[in-house]
CSV table of C-alpha atoms in Angstrom, one decimal:
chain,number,residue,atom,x,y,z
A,3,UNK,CA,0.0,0.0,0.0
A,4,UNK,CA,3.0,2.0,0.9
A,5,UNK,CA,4.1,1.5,-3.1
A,6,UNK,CA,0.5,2.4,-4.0
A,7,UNK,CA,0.7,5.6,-1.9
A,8,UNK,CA,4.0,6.4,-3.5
A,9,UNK,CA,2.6,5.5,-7.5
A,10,UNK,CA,-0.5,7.9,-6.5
A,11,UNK,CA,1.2,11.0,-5.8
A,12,UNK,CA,3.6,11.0,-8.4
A,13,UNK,CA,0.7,10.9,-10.7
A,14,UNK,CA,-0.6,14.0,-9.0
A,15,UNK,CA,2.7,15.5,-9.3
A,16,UNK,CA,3.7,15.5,-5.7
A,17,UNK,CA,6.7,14.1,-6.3
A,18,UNK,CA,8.1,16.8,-8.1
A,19,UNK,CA,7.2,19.1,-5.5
A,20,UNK,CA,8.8,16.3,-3.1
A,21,UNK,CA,9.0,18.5,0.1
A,22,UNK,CA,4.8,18.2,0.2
A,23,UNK,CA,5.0,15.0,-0.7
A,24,UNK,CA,7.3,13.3,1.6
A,25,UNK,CA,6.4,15.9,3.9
A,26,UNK,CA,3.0,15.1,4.3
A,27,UNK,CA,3.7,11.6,4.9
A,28,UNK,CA,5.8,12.4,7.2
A,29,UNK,CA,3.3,14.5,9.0
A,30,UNK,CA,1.2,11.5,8.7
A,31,UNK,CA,3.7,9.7,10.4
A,32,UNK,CA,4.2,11.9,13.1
A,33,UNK,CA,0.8,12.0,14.3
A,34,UNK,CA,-0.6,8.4,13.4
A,35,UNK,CA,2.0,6.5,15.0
A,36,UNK,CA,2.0,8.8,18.8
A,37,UNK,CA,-1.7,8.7,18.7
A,38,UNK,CA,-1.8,4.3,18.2
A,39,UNK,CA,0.7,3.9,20.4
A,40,UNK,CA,-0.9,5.7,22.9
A,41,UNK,CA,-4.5,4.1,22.8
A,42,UNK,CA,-3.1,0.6,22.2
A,43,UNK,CA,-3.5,-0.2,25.5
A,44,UNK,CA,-7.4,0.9,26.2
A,45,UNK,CA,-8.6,0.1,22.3
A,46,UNK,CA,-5.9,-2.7,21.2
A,47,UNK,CA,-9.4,-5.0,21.1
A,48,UNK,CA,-11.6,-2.7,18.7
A,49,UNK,CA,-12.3,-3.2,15.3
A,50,UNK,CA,-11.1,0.2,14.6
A,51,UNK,CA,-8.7,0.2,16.1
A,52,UNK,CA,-6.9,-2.7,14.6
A,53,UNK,CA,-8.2,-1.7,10.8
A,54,UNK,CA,-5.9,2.1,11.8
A,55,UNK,CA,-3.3,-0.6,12.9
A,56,UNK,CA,-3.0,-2.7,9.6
A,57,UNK,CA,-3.0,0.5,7.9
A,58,UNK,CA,-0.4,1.4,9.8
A,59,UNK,CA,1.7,-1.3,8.8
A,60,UNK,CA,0.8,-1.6,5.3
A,61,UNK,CA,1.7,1.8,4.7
A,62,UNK,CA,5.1,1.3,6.9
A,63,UNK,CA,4.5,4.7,8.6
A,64,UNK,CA,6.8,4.1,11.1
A,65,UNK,CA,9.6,3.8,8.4
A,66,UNK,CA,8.7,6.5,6.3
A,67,UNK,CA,11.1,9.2,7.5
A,68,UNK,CA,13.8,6.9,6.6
A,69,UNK,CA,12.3,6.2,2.9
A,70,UNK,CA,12.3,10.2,3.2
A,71,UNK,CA,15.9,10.7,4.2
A,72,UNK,CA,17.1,8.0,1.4
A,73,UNK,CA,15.0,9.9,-1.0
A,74,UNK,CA,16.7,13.4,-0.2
A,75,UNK,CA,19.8,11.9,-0.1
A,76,UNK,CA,19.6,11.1,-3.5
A,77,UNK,CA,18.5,14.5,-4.5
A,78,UNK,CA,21.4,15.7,-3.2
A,79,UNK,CA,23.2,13.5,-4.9
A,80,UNK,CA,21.6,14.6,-8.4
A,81,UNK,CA,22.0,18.2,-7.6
A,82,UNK,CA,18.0,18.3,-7.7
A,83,UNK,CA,17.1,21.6,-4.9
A,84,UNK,CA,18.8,23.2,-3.2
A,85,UNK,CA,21.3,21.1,-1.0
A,86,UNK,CA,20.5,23.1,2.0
A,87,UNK,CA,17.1,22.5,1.7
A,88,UNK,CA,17.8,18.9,1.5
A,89,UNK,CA,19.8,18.6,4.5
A,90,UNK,CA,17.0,20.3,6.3
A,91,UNK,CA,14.8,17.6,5.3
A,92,UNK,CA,17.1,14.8,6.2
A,93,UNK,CA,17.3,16.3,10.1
A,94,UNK,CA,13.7,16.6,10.3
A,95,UNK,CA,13.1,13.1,9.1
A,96,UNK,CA,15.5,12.1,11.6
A,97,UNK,CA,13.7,13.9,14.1
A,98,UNK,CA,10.4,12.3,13.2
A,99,UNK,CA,11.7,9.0,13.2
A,100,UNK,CA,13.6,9.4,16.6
A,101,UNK,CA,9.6,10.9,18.2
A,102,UNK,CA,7.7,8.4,16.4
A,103,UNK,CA,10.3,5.2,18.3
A,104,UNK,CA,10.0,6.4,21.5
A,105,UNK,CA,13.7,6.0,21.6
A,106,UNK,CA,14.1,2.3,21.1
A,107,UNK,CA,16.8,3.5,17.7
A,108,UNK,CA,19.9,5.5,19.2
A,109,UNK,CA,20.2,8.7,17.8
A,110,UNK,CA,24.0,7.8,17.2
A,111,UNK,CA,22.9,4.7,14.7
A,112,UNK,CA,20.9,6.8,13.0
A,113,UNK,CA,23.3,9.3,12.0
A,114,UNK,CA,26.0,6.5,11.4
A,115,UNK,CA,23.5,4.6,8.7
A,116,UNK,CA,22.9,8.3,7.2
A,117,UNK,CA,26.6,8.5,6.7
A,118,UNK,CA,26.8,5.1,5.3
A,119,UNK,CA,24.7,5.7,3.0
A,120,UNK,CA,25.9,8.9,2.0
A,121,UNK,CA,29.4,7.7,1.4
A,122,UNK,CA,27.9,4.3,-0.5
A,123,UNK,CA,26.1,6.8,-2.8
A,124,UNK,CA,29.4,9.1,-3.9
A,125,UNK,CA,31.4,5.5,-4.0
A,126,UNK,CA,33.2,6.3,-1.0
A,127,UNK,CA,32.9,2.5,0.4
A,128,UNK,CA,35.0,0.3,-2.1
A,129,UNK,CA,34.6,-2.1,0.6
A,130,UNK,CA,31.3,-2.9,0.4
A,131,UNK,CA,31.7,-3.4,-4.0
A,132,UNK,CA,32.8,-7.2,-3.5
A,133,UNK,CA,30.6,-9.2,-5.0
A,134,UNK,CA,29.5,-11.4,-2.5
A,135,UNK,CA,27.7,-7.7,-0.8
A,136,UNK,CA,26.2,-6.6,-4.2
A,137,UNK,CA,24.8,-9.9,-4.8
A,138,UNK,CA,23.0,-9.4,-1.3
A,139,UNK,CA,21.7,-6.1,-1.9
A,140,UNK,CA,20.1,-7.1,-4.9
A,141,UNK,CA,18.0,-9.6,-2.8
A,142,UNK,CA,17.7,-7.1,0.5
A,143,UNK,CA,14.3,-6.4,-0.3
A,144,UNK,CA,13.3,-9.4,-0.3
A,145,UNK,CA,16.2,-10.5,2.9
A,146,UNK,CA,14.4,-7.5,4.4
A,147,UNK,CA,10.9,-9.1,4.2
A,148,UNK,CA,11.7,-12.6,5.0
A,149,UNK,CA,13.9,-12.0,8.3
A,150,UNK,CA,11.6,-9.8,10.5
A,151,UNK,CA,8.4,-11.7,8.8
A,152,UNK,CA,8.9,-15.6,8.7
A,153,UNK,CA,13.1,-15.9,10.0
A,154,UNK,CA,12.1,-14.6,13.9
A,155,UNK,CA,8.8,-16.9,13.9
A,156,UNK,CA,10.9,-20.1,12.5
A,157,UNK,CA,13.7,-19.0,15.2
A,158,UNK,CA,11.4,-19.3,18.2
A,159,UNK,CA,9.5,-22.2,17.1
A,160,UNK,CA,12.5,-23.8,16.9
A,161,UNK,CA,14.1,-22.8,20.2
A,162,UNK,CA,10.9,-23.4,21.6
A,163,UNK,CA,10.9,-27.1,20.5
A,164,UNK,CA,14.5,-27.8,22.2
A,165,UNK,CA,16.9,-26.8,19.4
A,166,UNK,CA,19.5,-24.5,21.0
A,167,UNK,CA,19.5,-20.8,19.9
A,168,UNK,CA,22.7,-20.7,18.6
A,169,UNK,CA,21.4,-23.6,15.9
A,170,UNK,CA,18.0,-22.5,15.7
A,171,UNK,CA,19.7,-18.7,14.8
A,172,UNK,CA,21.9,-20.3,11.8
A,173,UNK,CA,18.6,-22.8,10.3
A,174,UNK,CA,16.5,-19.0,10.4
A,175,UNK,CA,19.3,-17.2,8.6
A,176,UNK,CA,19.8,-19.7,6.2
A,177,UNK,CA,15.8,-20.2,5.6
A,178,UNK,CA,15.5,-16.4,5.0
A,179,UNK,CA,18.4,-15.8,2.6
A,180,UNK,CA,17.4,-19.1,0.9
A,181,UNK,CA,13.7,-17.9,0.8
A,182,UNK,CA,14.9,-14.0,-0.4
A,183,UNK,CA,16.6,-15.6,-2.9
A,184,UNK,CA,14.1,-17.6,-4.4
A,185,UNK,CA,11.2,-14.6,-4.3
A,186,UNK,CA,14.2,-12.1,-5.5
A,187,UNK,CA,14.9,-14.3,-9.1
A,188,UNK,CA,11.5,-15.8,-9.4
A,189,UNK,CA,8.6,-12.8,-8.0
A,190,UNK,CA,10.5,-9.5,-7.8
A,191,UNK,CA,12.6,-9.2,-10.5
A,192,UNK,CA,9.8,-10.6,-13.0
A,193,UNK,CA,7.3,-8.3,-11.8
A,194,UNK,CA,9.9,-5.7,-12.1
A,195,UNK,CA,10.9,-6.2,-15.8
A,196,UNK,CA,6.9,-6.4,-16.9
A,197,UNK,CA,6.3,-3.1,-14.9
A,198,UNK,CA,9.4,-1.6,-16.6
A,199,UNK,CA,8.1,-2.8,-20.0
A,200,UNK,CA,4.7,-1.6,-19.4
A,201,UNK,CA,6.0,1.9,-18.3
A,202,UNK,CA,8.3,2.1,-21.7
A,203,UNK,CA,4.9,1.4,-23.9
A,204,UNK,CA,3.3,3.7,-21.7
A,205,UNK,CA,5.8,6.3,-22.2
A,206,UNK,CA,6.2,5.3,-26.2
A,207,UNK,CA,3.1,5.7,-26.8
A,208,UNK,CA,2.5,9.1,-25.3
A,209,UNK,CA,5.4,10.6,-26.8
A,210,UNK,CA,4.6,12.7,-29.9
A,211,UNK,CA,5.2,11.4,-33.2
A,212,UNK,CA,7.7,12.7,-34.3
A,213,UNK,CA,7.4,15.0,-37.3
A,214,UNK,CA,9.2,14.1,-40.6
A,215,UNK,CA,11.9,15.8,-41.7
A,216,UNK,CA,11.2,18.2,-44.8
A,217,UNK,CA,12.6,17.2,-48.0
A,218,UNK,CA,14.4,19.6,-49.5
């Protein structure tokens, strides 16, 4: 839904004025996630509140501020606005994110992953160019997805039948690369192509034809 959100407003041109679009998700953010957290406790059974909950999660509000600093980052990277203006963004993103956690993330992390980031995006981190690391960024999506979702269930059931952690840790992390793998090559990356091919017809076919050269 989160993807949906995304397509949405850069159909509506939000995008390209991005501050009111990623700002306004993070203002969603900001005051959606504060206000759940604090009524979980007396309305955690309601109907409501569990459909405001699933939203929640479908539409990863909790996250978005770091989908927002990735984004700027990149702008700054492009030269797109004006730097300053980007920065700004990218502290109040972190600011959101650090309200909307409670604290659980140390600021210090934070601020560390920015960097990180930063320096992998100018080529900066040589390091982190071997290929056994770029093969598993191109299935982190999907790593990302399968570790939190299915790799800590298998990890307790297993430790909860008798197999010790330290087993039961390795059997989770090779299920979820094995699993990120397969929905990588088979589900993402064919999905991917067919949306990239329908966006080039899309695109080819709203281009104007292209007037004939005259003949002299």
């Amino acid at each position: 839904m989160f993807y949906i959100t995304l397509v949405v407003l850069f159909k509506i041109g939000a995008l390209r004025r991005y501050f009111i679009g990623w700002g306004t998700l993070c203002a969603l953010s900001l005051v959606a996630c504060p206000l759940l957290d604090a009524y979980a406790a007396e309305y955690s059974g309601t109907r409501w509140f569990s459909l405001l909950s699933s939203l929640r999660l479908l539409m990863l509000l909790d996250f978005v501020p770091l989908f927002t600093i990735g984004f700027l980052l990149y702008m700054i990277k492009t030269g797109t606005g004006k730097r300053w203006q980007n920065m700004l963004g990218i502290l109040i993103a972190c600011g959101v994110f650090h309200s909307i956690d409670h604290g659980k993330h140390n600021p210090i992390a934070t601020v560390l992953i920015v960097t990180l980031v930063t320096l992998c995006a100018y080529g900066k981190m040589p390091l982190l160019r071997i290929r056994p690391l770029i093969y598993i960024s191109t299935i982190s999506y999907a790593l990302y997805l399968c570790h939190n979702n299915l790799g800590c269930i298998l990890m307790y059931r297993l430790n909860h039948s008798g197999i010790p952690a330290n087993i039961s840790f390795l059997m989770a992390v090779a299920f979820s690369f094995s699993l990120a793998i397969i929905v990588t090559h088979r589900i993402e990356q064919p999905i991917t192509n067919a949306l990239r091919k329908l966006w080039t017809r899309y695109r080819t076919k709203r281009e104007p034809d292209s007037v004939p050269a005259a003949i002299s």
